[in-house]
PDB file of C-alpha atoms and ligand atoms in Angstrom:
ATOM      1  CA  MET A   1      65.547 -19.771  68.974  1.00 95.00           C
ATOM      2  CA  ALA A   2      65.888 -16.808  66.255  1.00 96.00           C
ATOM      3  CA  GLY A   3      69.856 -17.260  66.392  1.00 97.00           C
ATOM      4  CA  ARG A   4      69.826 -20.432  65.916  1.00 97.00           C
ATOM      5  CA  ILE A   5      67.476 -20.357  62.804  1.00 98.00           C
ATOM      6  CA  SER A   6      70.214 -17.727  61.717  1.00 97.00           C
ATOM      7  CA  ALA A   7      72.978 -19.894  62.035  1.00 97.00           C
ATOM      8  CA  LEU A   8      71.746 -22.110  59.834  1.00 97.00           C
ATOM      9  CA  THR A   9      70.056 -19.857  57.169  1.00 97.00           C
ATOM     10  CA  GLY A  10      71.783 -16.774  57.756  1.00 96.00           C
ATOM     11  CA  ALA A  11      68.580 -14.921  58.244  1.00 97.00           C
ATOM     12  CA  ARG A  12      69.017 -11.603  59.694  1.00 97.00           C
ATOM     13  CA  ILE A  13      67.163 -10.803  63.333  1.00 97.00           C
ATOM     14  CA  VAL A  14      65.343  -7.715  63.225  1.00 97.00           C
ATOM     15  CA  CYS A  15      62.945  -5.849  66.216  1.00 95.00           C
ATOM     16  CA  ASP A  16      60.703  -2.693  65.527  1.00 94.00           C
ATOM     17  CA  THR A  17      62.228   0.847  66.150  1.00 92.00           C
ATOM     18  CA  LEU A  18      60.066   0.573  69.169  1.00 91.00           C
ATOM     19  CA  ALA A  19      60.077  -3.056  70.423  1.00 91.00           C
ATOM     20  CA  PRO A  20      58.926  -3.129  73.947  1.00 92.00           C
ATOM     21  CA  ARG A  21      61.141  -4.877  75.411  1.00 94.00           C
ATOM     22  CA  ILE A  22      64.834  -6.926  74.529  1.00 94.00           C
ATOM     23  CA  GLN A  23      67.222  -8.978  76.172  1.00 95.00           C
ATOM     24  CA  ARG A  24      70.644  -7.379  74.971  1.00 96.00           C
ATOM     25  CA  GLY A  25      74.498  -7.254  75.905  1.00 97.00           C
ATOM     26  CA  ALA A  26      76.884 -10.088  76.236  1.00 97.00           C
ATOM     27  CA  GLY A  27      75.904 -13.444  75.741  1.00 97.00           C
ATOM     28  CA  ARG A  28      72.767 -12.492  74.013  1.00 97.00           C
ATOM     29  CA  VAL A  29      72.000 -12.952  70.205  1.00 96.00           C
ATOM     30  CA  VAL A  30      72.287  -9.433  68.784  1.00 95.00           C
ATOM     31  CA  VAL A  31      69.252  -8.238  67.110  1.00 94.00           C
ATOM     32  CA  GLU A  32      69.325  -5.635  64.658  1.00 95.00           C
ATOM     33  CA  ARG A  33      66.618  -2.403  65.309  1.00 94.00           C
ATOM     34  CA  ILE A  34      64.909  -0.918  62.383  1.00 95.00           C
ATOM     35  CA  PRO A  35      65.972   2.760  61.935  1.00 93.00           C
ATOM     36  CA  TYR A  36      63.447   5.371  62.809  1.00 91.00           C
ATOM     37  CA  LEU A  37      63.370   7.406  59.300  1.00 90.00           C
ATOM     38  CA  ALA A  38      61.605   6.321  56.340  1.00 90.00           C
ATOM     39  CA  GLU A  39      64.846   6.513  54.102  1.00 90.00           C
ATOM     40  CA  ASP A  40      67.131   4.694  56.347  1.00 94.00           C
ATOM     41  CA  ILE A  41      64.626   2.033  56.997  1.00 95.00           C
ATOM     42  CA  VAL A  42      64.507   1.562  53.216  1.00 95.00           C
ATOM     43  CA  GLN A  43      68.326   1.195  52.837  1.00 96.00           C
ATOM     44  CA  PHE A  44      68.144  -1.032  56.026  1.00 97.00           C
ATOM     45  CA  LEU A  45      65.393  -3.573  54.187  1.00 97.00           C
ATOM     46  CA  ASP A  46      66.884  -2.993  50.807  1.00 97.00           C
ATOM     47  CA  GLY A  47      67.695  -6.670  49.021  1.00 96.00           C
ATOM     48  CA  VAL A  48      65.245  -8.230  51.493  1.00 97.00           C
ATOM     49  CA  GLU A  49      63.165 -11.016  49.837  1.00 97.00           C
ATOM     50  CA  GLN A  50      61.717 -12.565  52.795  1.00 97.00           C
ATOM     51  CA  LEU A  51      60.131 -10.726  55.806  1.00 97.00           C
ATOM     52  CA  ILE A  52      59.040 -13.541  58.228  1.00 98.00           C
ATOM     53  CA  LEU A  53      57.014 -12.386  61.117  1.00 98.00           C
ATOM     54  CA  VAL A  54      57.188 -13.076  64.934  1.00 97.00           C
ATOM     55  CA  GLY A  55      54.402 -11.545  66.374  1.00 95.00           C
ATOM     56  CA  ALA A  56      55.405  -8.209  64.647  1.00 95.00           C
ATOM     57  CA  LYS A  57      53.651  -6.145  61.969  1.00 94.00           C
ATOM     58  CA  PRO A  58      55.367  -5.184  58.374  1.00 95.00           C
ATOM     59  CA  PRO A  59      57.388  -1.986  59.072  1.00 94.00           C
ATOM     60  CA  VAL A  60      55.689   1.647  58.575  1.00 94.00           C
ATOM     61  CA  THR A  61      57.371   4.857  58.904  1.00 92.00           C
ATOM     62  CA  PHE A  62      56.606   6.607  62.220  1.00 89.00           C
ATOM     63  CA  PHE A  63      54.935   9.877  60.567  1.00 87.00           C
ATOM     64  CA  ALA A  64      54.019  10.280  56.993  1.00 86.00           C
ATOM     65  CA  TYR A  65      55.937  12.926  54.989  1.00 84.00           C
ATOM     66  CA  PRO A  66      55.468  14.429  51.922  1.00 84.00           C
ATOM     67  CA  GLY A  67      57.241  12.716  48.788  1.00 86.00           C
ATOM     68  CA  LYS A  68      58.483  10.186  50.923  1.00 87.00           C
ATOM     69  CA  THR A  69      56.892   6.135  51.281  1.00 91.00           C
ATOM     70  CA  SER A  70      55.504   5.041  54.503  1.00 94.00           C
ATOM     71  CA  TRP A  71      55.820   1.485  53.742  1.00 96.00           C
ATOM     72  CA  PRO A  72      59.356   0.601  53.785  1.00 95.00           C
ATOM     73  CA  THR A  73      59.422  -3.128  52.929  1.00 96.00           C
ATOM     74  CA  PRO A  74      61.271  -3.632  49.263  1.00 96.00           C
ATOM     75  CA  GLU A  75      58.641  -3.954  46.369  1.00 95.00           C
ATOM     76  CA  GLY A  76      58.451  -8.196  45.724  1.00 95.00           C
ATOM     77  CA  CYS A  77      59.571  -8.729  49.243  1.00 97.00           C
ATOM     78  CA  LYS A  78      57.182 -11.914  50.332  1.00 98.00           C
ATOM     79  CA  ILE A  79      55.621 -11.518  53.639  1.00 98.00           C
ATOM     80  CA  THR A  80      55.086 -14.496  55.675  1.00 97.00           C
ATOM     81  CA  VAL A  81      53.845 -14.800  59.118  1.00 98.00           C
ATOM     82  CA  LEU A  82      55.279 -16.937  61.694  1.00 98.00           C
ATOM     83  CA  SER A  83      53.006 -15.863  64.368  1.00 98.00           C
ATOM     84  CA  HIS A  84      50.472 -13.240  65.616  1.00 97.00           C
ATOM     85  CA  ALA A  85      51.385 -10.730  68.477  1.00 94.00           C
ATOM     86  CA  HIS A  86      48.373 -12.746  70.435  1.00 97.00           C
ATOM     87  CA  GLU A  87      50.249 -15.771  69.729  1.00 98.00           C
ATOM     88  CA  ASP A  88      53.240 -18.042  71.497  1.00 97.00           C
ATOM     89  CA  GLY A  89      56.088 -16.637  69.312  1.00 96.00           C
ATOM     90  CA  THR A  90      59.009 -18.239  71.161  1.00 95.00           C
ATOM     91  CA  ALA A  91      57.173 -21.752  70.706  1.00 97.00           C
ATOM     92  CA  ALA A  92      56.564 -21.149  66.939  1.00 98.00           C
ATOM     93  CA  LEU A  93      60.669 -20.268  66.702  1.00 97.00           C
ATOM     94  CA  ASP A  94      61.062 -23.034  69.121  1.00 97.00           C
ATOM     95  CA  ALA A  95      59.165 -25.618  66.733  1.00 97.00           C
ATOM     96  CA  LEU A  96      60.436 -24.007  63.478  1.00 97.00           C
ATOM     97  CA  ALA A  97      64.240 -24.396  64.909  1.00 97.00           C
ATOM     98  CA  ASP A  98      63.745 -27.810  65.311  1.00 96.00           C
ATOM     99  CA  ALA A  99      62.098 -28.627  62.119  1.00 97.00           C
ATOM    100  CA  LEU A 100      64.737 -27.105  60.298  1.00 97.00           C
ATOM    101  CA  ASN A 101      67.330 -29.167  63.073  1.00 97.00           C
ATOM    102  CA  ALA A 102      69.028 -26.095  63.111  1.00 98.00           C
ATOM    103  CA  PRO A 103      72.561 -26.358  65.007  1.00 97.00           C
ATOM    104  CA  PRO A 104      72.320 -25.889  69.010  1.00 96.00           C
ATOM    105  CA  THR A 105      74.483 -22.587  68.849  1.00 96.00           C
ATOM    106  CA  PRO A 106      72.987 -19.422  67.877  1.00 97.00           C
ATOM    107  CA  ALA A 107      74.574 -17.234  65.517  1.00 95.00           C
ATOM    108  CA  ASN A 108      75.848 -13.417  66.307  1.00 94.00           C
ATOM    109  CA  VAL A 109      76.327 -13.848  70.094  1.00 97.00           C
ATOM    110  CA  ALA A 110      77.915 -10.578  71.488  1.00 97.00           C
ATOM    111  CA  VAL A 111      81.009 -10.763  73.157  1.00 97.00           C
ATOM    112  CA  PHE A 112      81.641  -8.393  76.244  1.00 97.00           C
ATOM    113  CA  ASN A 113      83.229  -5.357  74.497  1.00 95.00           C
ATOM    114  CA  THR A 114      82.608  -1.900  76.278  1.00 90.00           C
ATOM    115  CA  PRO A 115      83.639   1.412  74.919  1.00 85.00           C
ATOM    116  CA  ALA A 116      86.557   3.062  76.471  1.00 88.00           C
ATOM    117  CA  LEU A 117      85.906   5.862  78.387  1.00 92.00           C
ATOM    118  CA  PRO A 118      85.846   9.341  76.208  1.00 89.00           C
ATOM    119  CA  LYS A 119      88.645  11.145  76.017  1.00 88.00           C
ATOM    120  CA  SER A 120      86.992  14.728  75.233  1.00 88.00           C
ATOM    121  CA  ASP A 121      85.791  16.515  78.317  1.00 89.00           C
ATOM    122  CA  ASN A 122      83.058  17.640  76.045  1.00 93.00           C
ATOM    123  CA  LEU A 123      79.686  16.362  77.194  1.00 96.00           C
ATOM    124  CA  ASP A 124      77.339  15.178  74.306  1.00 97.00           C
ATOM    125  CA  ALA A 125      74.958  12.044  73.950  1.00 97.00           C
ATOM    126  CA  ARG A 126      77.333  10.450  72.539  1.00 96.00           C
ATOM    127  CA  ALA A 127      79.871  10.598  75.675  1.00 97.00           C
ATOM    128  CA  VAL A 128      77.096  10.046  77.838  1.00 97.00           C
ATOM    129  CA  MET A 129      76.239   6.264  76.186  1.00 97.00           C
ATOM    130  CA  GLU A 130      79.770   5.516  76.047  1.00 96.00           C
ATOM    131  CA  VAL A 131      79.964   6.246  79.729  1.00 97.00           C
ATOM    132  CA  ILE A 132      76.715   4.304  80.700  1.00 98.00           C
ATOM    133  CA  ALA A 133      78.115   1.221  78.446  1.00 97.00           C
ATOM    134  CA  HIS A 134      81.128   1.032  80.147  1.00 97.00           C
ATOM    135  CA  TYR A 135      79.768   0.836  83.831  1.00 98.00           C
ATOM    136  CA  LEU A 136      76.309  -0.743  82.947  1.00 98.00           C
ATOM    137  CA  PRO A 137      76.160  -3.582  85.559  1.00 98.00           C
ATOM    138  CA  GLU A 138      75.051  -7.018  84.852  1.00 98.00           C
ATOM    139  CA  GLY A 139      71.234  -7.576  85.053  1.00 98.00           C
ATOM    140  CA  ALA A 140      70.668  -4.053  84.806  1.00 98.00           C
ATOM    141  CA  ILE A 141      66.812  -3.107  83.118  1.00 98.00           C
ATOM    142  CA  VAL A 142      67.765   0.084  80.841  1.00 98.00           C
ATOM    143  CA  ALA A 143      64.139   1.950  80.285  1.00 98.00           C
ATOM    144  CA  ASP A 144      64.949   4.232  77.214  1.00 97.00           C
ATOM    145  CA  GLU A 145      63.225   7.167  76.392  1.00 97.00           C
ATOM    146  CA  ALA A 146      66.393   9.922  75.189  1.00 97.00           C
ATOM    147  CA  ILE A 147      64.627  10.208  71.708  1.00 95.00           C
ATOM    148  CA  THR A 148      67.284  11.919  69.793  1.00 95.00           C
ATOM    149  CA  SER A 149      69.973  11.278  72.398  1.00 96.00           C
ATOM    150  CA  GLY A 150      69.655   7.594  72.327  1.00 94.00           C
ATOM    151  CA  LEU A 151      68.565   6.602  68.957  1.00 91.00           C
ATOM    152  CA  PRO A 152      72.138   7.026  67.199  1.00 91.00           C
ATOM    153  CA  TYR A 153      73.826   5.228  69.881  1.00 93.00           C
ATOM    154  CA  PHE A 154      71.990   2.192  70.513  1.00 92.00           C
ATOM    155  CA  ARG A 155      75.038   0.167  69.331  1.00 91.00           C
ATOM    156  CA  TYR A 156      77.248   1.432  72.335  1.00 94.00           C
ATOM    157  CA  THR A 157      75.334  -0.702  74.471  1.00 95.00           C
ATOM    158  CA  ALA A 158      75.069  -4.053  72.199  1.00 95.00           C
ATOM    159  CA  THR A 159      78.080  -5.648  74.159  1.00 96.00           C
ATOM    160  CA  ALA A 160      77.861  -4.111  77.252  1.00 97.00           C
ATOM    161  CA  ALA A 161      76.965  -6.523  80.479  1.00 98.00           C
ATOM    162  CA  PRO A 162      74.094  -8.418  79.865  1.00 98.00           C
ATOM    163  CA  HIS A 163      70.439  -6.680  80.261  1.00 98.00           C
ATOM    164  CA  ASP A 164      67.033  -5.863  79.731  1.00 98.00           C
ATOM    165  CA  TYR A 165      66.174  -3.098  77.456  1.00 97.00           C
ATOM    166  CA  LEU A 166      62.749  -1.346  77.627  1.00 97.00           C
ATOM    167  CA  ASN A 167      61.529   0.795  75.085  1.00 94.00           C
ATOM    168  CA  LEU A 168      58.581   3.073  74.030  1.00 91.00           C
ATOM    169  CA  SER A 169      55.773   0.797  72.229  1.00 85.00           C
ATOM    170  CA  GLY A 170      54.747   3.955  70.594  1.00 86.00           C
ATOM    171  CA  GLY A 171      54.426   6.970  70.099  1.00 87.00           C
ATOM    172  CA  ALA A 172      53.063   8.848  73.166  1.00 90.00           C
ATOM    173  CA  ILE A 173      55.928  10.502  75.178  1.00 93.00           C
ATOM    174  CA  GLY A 174      56.451  10.647  78.849  1.00 95.00           C
ATOM    175  CA  GLY A 175      56.048   6.775  79.492  1.00 96.00           C
ATOM    176  CA  MET A 176      59.729   5.756  80.447  1.00 97.00           C
ATOM    177  CA  VAL A 177      59.748   7.308  83.577  1.00 97.00           C
ATOM    178  CA  PRO A 178      56.833   5.422  85.072  1.00 97.00           C
ATOM    179  CA  VAL A 179      58.163   2.217  83.292  1.00 97.00           C
ATOM    180  CA  GLY A 180      61.531   2.321  84.889  1.00 98.00           C
ATOM    181  CA  THR A 181      59.394   2.794  88.473  1.00 98.00           C
ATOM    182  CA  GLY A 182      57.499  -0.153  87.769  1.00 98.00           C
ATOM    183  CA  ALA A 183      60.435  -2.030  86.622  1.00 98.00           C
ATOM    184  CA  ALA A 184      62.149  -1.404  90.060  1.00 98.00           C
ATOM    185  CA  VAL A 185      59.347  -2.465  91.832  1.00 98.00           C
ATOM    186  CA  ALA A 186      59.004  -5.754  90.194  1.00 98.00           C
ATOM    187  CA  CYS A 187      62.585  -6.135  90.102  1.00 98.00           C
ATOM    188  CA  PRO A 188      64.238  -5.010  93.426  1.00 97.00           C
ATOM    189  CA  ASP A 189      67.731  -6.392  93.056  1.00 97.00           C
ATOM    190  CA  ARG A 190      68.262  -5.285  89.512  1.00 98.00           C
ATOM    191  CA  LYS A 191      69.603  -1.723  88.948  1.00 98.00           C
ATOM    192  CA  VAL A 192      67.445   0.513  86.781  1.00 98.00           C
ATOM    193  CA  VAL A 193      68.865   3.065  84.455  1.00 98.00           C
ATOM    194  CA  CYS A 194      66.381   5.551  83.004  1.00 98.00           C
ATOM    195  CA  LEU A 195      67.354   7.484  80.040  1.00 98.00           C
ATOM    196  CA  GLU A 196      65.488  10.456  79.605  1.00 98.00           C
ATOM    197  CA  GLY A 197      65.135  13.272  76.996  1.00 98.00           C
ATOM    198  CA  ASP A 198      64.306  16.342  79.151  1.00 98.00           C
ATOM    199  CA  GLY A 199      61.158  17.445  77.346  1.00 98.00           C
ATOM    200  CA  SER A 200      59.731  13.693  77.790  1.00 98.00           C
ATOM    201  CA  ALA A 201      60.546  13.760  81.492  1.00 98.00           C
ATOM    202  CA  MET A 202      58.915  16.393  82.010  1.00 97.00           C
ATOM    203  CA  TYR A 203      55.134  14.655  81.500  1.00 97.00           C
ATOM    204  CA  THR A 204      55.788  12.392  84.417  1.00 97.00           C
ATOM    205  CA  LEU A 205      58.300  13.408  86.155  1.00 97.00           C
ATOM    206  CA  GLN A 206      56.044  12.935  89.586  1.00 97.00           C
ATOM    207  CA  SER A 207      56.971   9.114  89.277  1.00 98.00           C
ATOM    208  CA  LEU A 208      60.814  10.504  90.740  1.00 98.00           C
ATOM    209  CA  TRP A 209      58.029  11.171  93.962  1.00 98.00           C
ATOM    210  CA  THR A 210      57.291   7.338  94.026  1.00 98.00           C
ATOM    211  CA  GLN A 211      61.109   6.403  93.388  1.00 98.00           C
ATOM    212  CA  ALA A 212      61.755   8.109  96.753  1.00 98.00           C
ATOM    213  CA  ARG A 213      58.842   7.277  98.538  1.00 98.00           C
ATOM    214  CA  GLU A 214      59.498   3.759  97.897  1.00 97.00           C
ATOM    215  CA  ARG A 215      63.468   3.678  97.813  1.00 98.00           C
ATOM    216  CA  LEU A 216      63.525   2.312  94.442  1.00 98.00           C
ATOM    217  CA  ASP A 217      67.118   1.685  93.038  1.00 98.00           C
ATOM    218  CA  VAL A 218      66.523   3.899  89.947  1.00 98.00           C
ATOM    219  CA  THR A 219      69.373   6.129  88.220  1.00 98.00           C
ATOM    220  CA  THR A 220      67.447   8.854  85.719  1.00 98.00           C
ATOM    221  CA  VAL A 221      69.617  10.447  83.011  1.00 98.00           C
ATOM    222  CA  ILE A 222      67.975  13.579  81.970  1.00 98.00           C
ATOM    223  CA  TYR A 223      69.862  14.744  78.364  1.00 98.00           C
ATOM    224  CA  ALA A 224      69.049  18.039  79.123  1.00 98.00           C
ATOM    225  CA  ASN A 225      69.288  19.692  75.419  1.00 98.00           C
ATOM    226  CA  ARG A 226      67.010  21.987  76.730  1.00 97.00           C
ATOM    227  CA  SER A 227      64.706  21.270  73.682  1.00 96.00           C
ATOM    228  CA  TYR A 228      62.534  19.160  71.867  1.00 96.00           C
ATOM    229  CA  ALA A 229      65.174  18.416  69.578  1.00 96.00           C
ATOM    230  CA  ILE A 230      63.202  16.073  67.280  1.00 94.00           C
ATOM    231  CA  LEU A 231      60.153  18.349  66.386  1.00 93.00           C
ATOM    232  CA  HIS A 232      62.909  20.804  65.059  1.00 91.00           C
ATOM    233  CA  ILE A 233      63.960  17.565  62.835  1.00 90.00           C
ATOM    234  CA  GLU A 234      60.333  16.403  62.186  1.00 90.00           C
ATOM    235  CA  LEU A 235      59.300  20.211  61.039  1.00 91.00           C
ATOM    236  CA  ALA A 236      62.507  20.361  58.261  1.00 89.00           C
ATOM    237  CA  ARG A 237      61.063  16.909  57.224  1.00 87.00           C
ATOM    238  CA  VAL A 238      57.439  18.106  56.564  1.00 87.00           C
ATOM    239  CA  GLY A 239      59.320  20.872  54.387  1.00 87.00           C
ATOM    240  CA  VAL A 240      59.402  23.882  56.535  1.00 90.00           C
ATOM    241  CA  ASP A 241      63.212  24.968  55.866  1.00 88.00           C
ATOM    242  CA  HIS A 242      63.056  28.467  57.945  1.00 92.00           C
ATOM    243  CA  PRO A 243      60.723  28.231  60.927  1.00 92.00           C
ATOM    244  CA  GLY A 244      59.995  31.613  62.479  1.00 92.00           C
ATOM    245  CA  LEU A 245      61.132  32.567  65.894  1.00 92.00           C
ATOM    246  CA  THR A 246      57.775  31.604  67.459  1.00 92.00           C
ATOM    247  CA  ALA A 247      57.431  28.273  65.712  1.00 90.00           C
ATOM    248  CA  ARG A 248      61.100  27.522  67.024  1.00 89.00           C
ATOM    249  CA  SER A 249      60.539  28.556  70.388  1.00 92.00           C
ATOM    250  CA  LEU A 250      57.513  26.221  70.922  1.00 92.00           C
ATOM    251  CA  PHE A 251      60.318  23.365  70.545  1.00 93.00           C
ATOM    252  CA  ASP A 252      62.439  25.078  73.045  1.00 93.00           C
ATOM    253  CA  LEU A 253      62.831  24.215  77.133  1.00 94.00           C
ATOM    254  CA  GLN A 254      64.612  27.490  77.649  1.00 91.00           C
ATOM    255  CA  ASN A 255      63.261  30.795  78.840  1.00 91.00           C
ATOM    256  CA  PRO A 256      63.254  29.495  81.993  1.00 95.00           C
ATOM    257  CA  THR A 257      65.490  26.833  81.902  1.00 96.00           C
ATOM    258  CA  LEU A 258      64.599  23.901  83.900  1.00 97.00           C
ATOM    259  CA  ASP A 259      66.336  22.980  86.706  1.00 98.00           C
ATOM    260  CA  TRP A 260      66.274  19.221  86.963  1.00 98.00           C
ATOM    261  CA  VAL A 261      68.413  18.997  89.855  1.00 98.00           C
ATOM    262  CA  LYS A 262      66.150  21.227  92.111  1.00 98.00           C
ATOM    263  CA  LEU A 263      63.186  19.378  90.616  1.00 98.00           C
ATOM    264  CA  ALA A 264      64.401  15.940  91.690  1.00 98.00           C
ATOM    265  CA  GLU A 265      65.484  17.245  94.829  1.00 98.00           C
ATOM    266  CA  GLY A 266      62.316  18.873  95.486  1.00 98.00           C
ATOM    267  CA  MET A 267      60.522  14.984  95.422  1.00 98.00           C
ATOM    268  CA  GLY A 268      63.185  13.658  97.666  1.00 98.00           C
ATOM    269  CA  VAL A 269      65.708  12.609  95.066  1.00 98.00           C
ATOM    270  CA  GLU A 270      69.256  12.969  95.323  1.00 98.00           C
ATOM    271  CA  ALA A 271      70.463  14.806  92.057  1.00 98.00           C
ATOM    272  CA  ALA A 272      73.651  16.392  90.559  1.00 98.00           C
ATOM    273  CA  ARG A 273      74.618  18.023  86.945  1.00 98.00           C
ATOM    274  CA  ALA A 274      77.413  16.998  84.901  1.00 98.00           C
ATOM    275  CA  GLU A 275      78.687  19.512  82.400  1.00 97.00           C
ATOM    276  CA  THR A 276      81.802  17.622  81.374  1.00 97.00           C
ATOM    277  CA  THR A 277      82.502  14.037  80.412  1.00 97.00           C
ATOM    278  CA  GLU A 278      84.741  13.296  83.199  1.00 97.00           C
ATOM    279  CA  ARG A 279      81.934  14.653  85.997  1.00 98.00           C
ATOM    280  CA  PHE A 280      79.164  12.818  83.976  1.00 98.00           C
ATOM    281  CA  ALA A 281      81.440   9.393  84.201  1.00 98.00           C
ATOM    282  CA  ASP A 282      82.231   9.792  88.218  1.00 98.00           C
ATOM    283  CA  LEU A 283      78.394  10.523  88.959  1.00 98.00           C
ATOM    284  CA  PHE A 284      77.153   7.657  86.933  1.00 98.00           C
ATOM    285  CA  ALA A 285      80.125   4.891  88.263  1.00 98.00           C
ATOM    286  CA  PHE A 286      78.971   6.202  92.035  1.00 98.00           C
ATOM    287  CA  ALA A 287      75.398   5.758  90.719  1.00 98.00           C
ATOM    288  CA  MET A 288      75.610   1.979  89.669  1.00 98.00           C
ATOM    289  CA  LYS A 289      77.545   1.129  92.942  1.00 97.00           C
ATOM    290  CA  THR A 290      75.222   3.030  95.306  1.00 97.00           C
ATOM    291  CA  ARG A 291      71.629   1.609  96.006  1.00 97.00           C
ATOM    292  CA  GLY A 292      68.696   4.301  95.631  1.00 98.00           C
ATOM    293  CA  PRO A 293      66.829   6.729  93.422  1.00 98.00           C
ATOM    294  CA  ARG A 294      69.473   9.330  91.711  1.00 98.00           C
ATOM    295  CA  LEU A 295      69.139  11.545  89.042  1.00 98.00           C
ATOM    296  CA  ILE A 296      72.126  13.038  86.811  1.00 98.00           C
ATOM    297  CA  GLU A 297      71.326  16.035  84.799  1.00 98.00           C
ATOM    298  CA  ALA A 298      73.493  15.907  82.132  1.00 98.00           C
ATOM    299  CA  VAL A 299      73.823  18.872  79.749  1.00 98.00           C
ATOM    300  CA  VAL A 300      74.178  17.917  76.440  1.00 97.00           C
TER     301      VAL A 300
HETATM  302  C1  TPP B 401      51.825  12.788  74.437  1.00 90.46           C
HETATM  303  C2  TPP B 401      52.728  13.523  73.322  1.00 90.46           C
HETATM  304  N1  TPP B 401      52.540  14.638  73.337  1.00 90.46           N
HETATM  305  C3  TPP B 401      53.689  15.364  72.331  1.00 90.46           C
HETATM  306  C4  TPP B 401      54.176  14.622  71.548  1.00 90.46           C
HETATM  307  C5  TPP B 401      55.141  14.703  70.528  1.00 90.46           C
HETATM  308  N2  TPP B 401      56.342  14.890  70.648  1.00 90.46           N
HETATM  309  C6  TPP B 401      57.195  13.749  70.383  1.00 90.46           C
HETATM  310  S1  TPP B 401      58.599  13.680  70.737  1.00 90.46           S
HETATM  311  C7  TPP B 401      58.550  15.271  71.516  1.00 90.46           C
HETATM  312  C8  TPP B 401      59.697  15.912  72.588  1.00 90.46           C
HETATM  313  C9  TPP B 401      60.441  15.149  72.772  1.00 90.46           C
HETATM  314  O1  TPP B 401      61.781  15.877  73.623  1.00 90.46           O
HETATM  315  P1  TPP B 401      62.937  15.145  74.589  1.00 90.46           P
HETATM  316  O2  TPP B 401      62.284  14.161  75.355  1.00 90.46           O
HETATM  317  O3  TPP B 401      63.723  16.239  75.046  1.00 90.46           O
HETATM  318  O4  TPP B 401      63.950  14.513  73.350  1.00 90.46           O
HETATM  319  P2  TPP B 401      64.673  15.260  72.182  1.00 90.46           P
HETATM  320  O5  TPP B 401      64.166  15.329  71.338  1.00 90.46           O
HETATM  321  O6  TPP B 401      65.301  16.336  72.671  1.00 90.46           O
HETATM  322  O7  TPP B 401      65.643  14.521  71.850  1.00 90.46           O
HETATM  323  C10 TPP B 401      57.092  16.056  71.932  1.00 90.46           C
HETATM  324  C11 TPP B 401      56.783  16.703  72.278  1.00 90.46           C
HETATM  325  C12 TPP B 401      53.841  12.837  71.676  1.00 90.46           C
HETATM  326  N3  TPP B 401      54.510  12.681  70.972  1.00 90.46           N
HETATM  327  N4  TPP B 401      53.479  12.488  72.648  1.00 90.46           N
HETATM  328 MG1   MG B 402      65.186  17.253  74.944  1.00 90.46          MG
END
């Protein structure tokens, strides 16, 4: 419905940085996602004259930073509420599209186009997402808590096979291992792919045991960057340019290094480690073709 309105009016369709559920991939209307960082949101919304809210609130930044705005909507932008969160936003959009006599064919429908497999054997977060977009099966459910490893590469899956994308709905971490588990219980015929930062996954890794016990079809990818990487970024952004050893070590997940293969196997989930792109692609492709809980530790 929003795509129909956009076809008539040229309106952009935008969702929150943390929108809990989006239908994405080939055949679906592309929804732009509001960036995470304050200055990026300001740039993203630059020139917007009217913000029409459908079940959303006006954007604010995730954190308040010294010297940076928390209210990124341009000054003078008119904010209109089409429907509140407790109202039926779909019905509201439907009624609006009809009232405008919008064309039946929506604008900005994604055309199937997956990235080629990465050429370099150097495994990094971008290569991981390229492989995922390449092999993601139709109807998959992606639960994303990849944090710094996921946010910059969101667009890679925009034109992948059609899938549902589930995201954190707020700032507390560790939510997506259980969300992926619940999704697999709810939709036993669909492949669930859980993208997890190594720090976030540590909060709720016991969900893996539930996945093994219920034989759920979940593939968990752990982005093992051995760090609470985003907190290094946030620390710099509040003005700490030269953090001491102690401060830095608090954001480390080294010493000892977490062994995700053993952690998963200890809870009955088959697991393997990938340190190269080729190895990750092999493991992920196999996991997409085979049912059952599986974990891949991607050392990025
Ligand atoms: C319950 C809770 N505790 C702590 C935090 C603070 N926090 C936000 S992100 C983060 C680390 C995320 O690390 P990881 O999942 O490894 O992703 P990375 O930053 O490395 O990409 C922490 C500890 C939080 N948001 N919620
Ligand atoms: Mg991490």
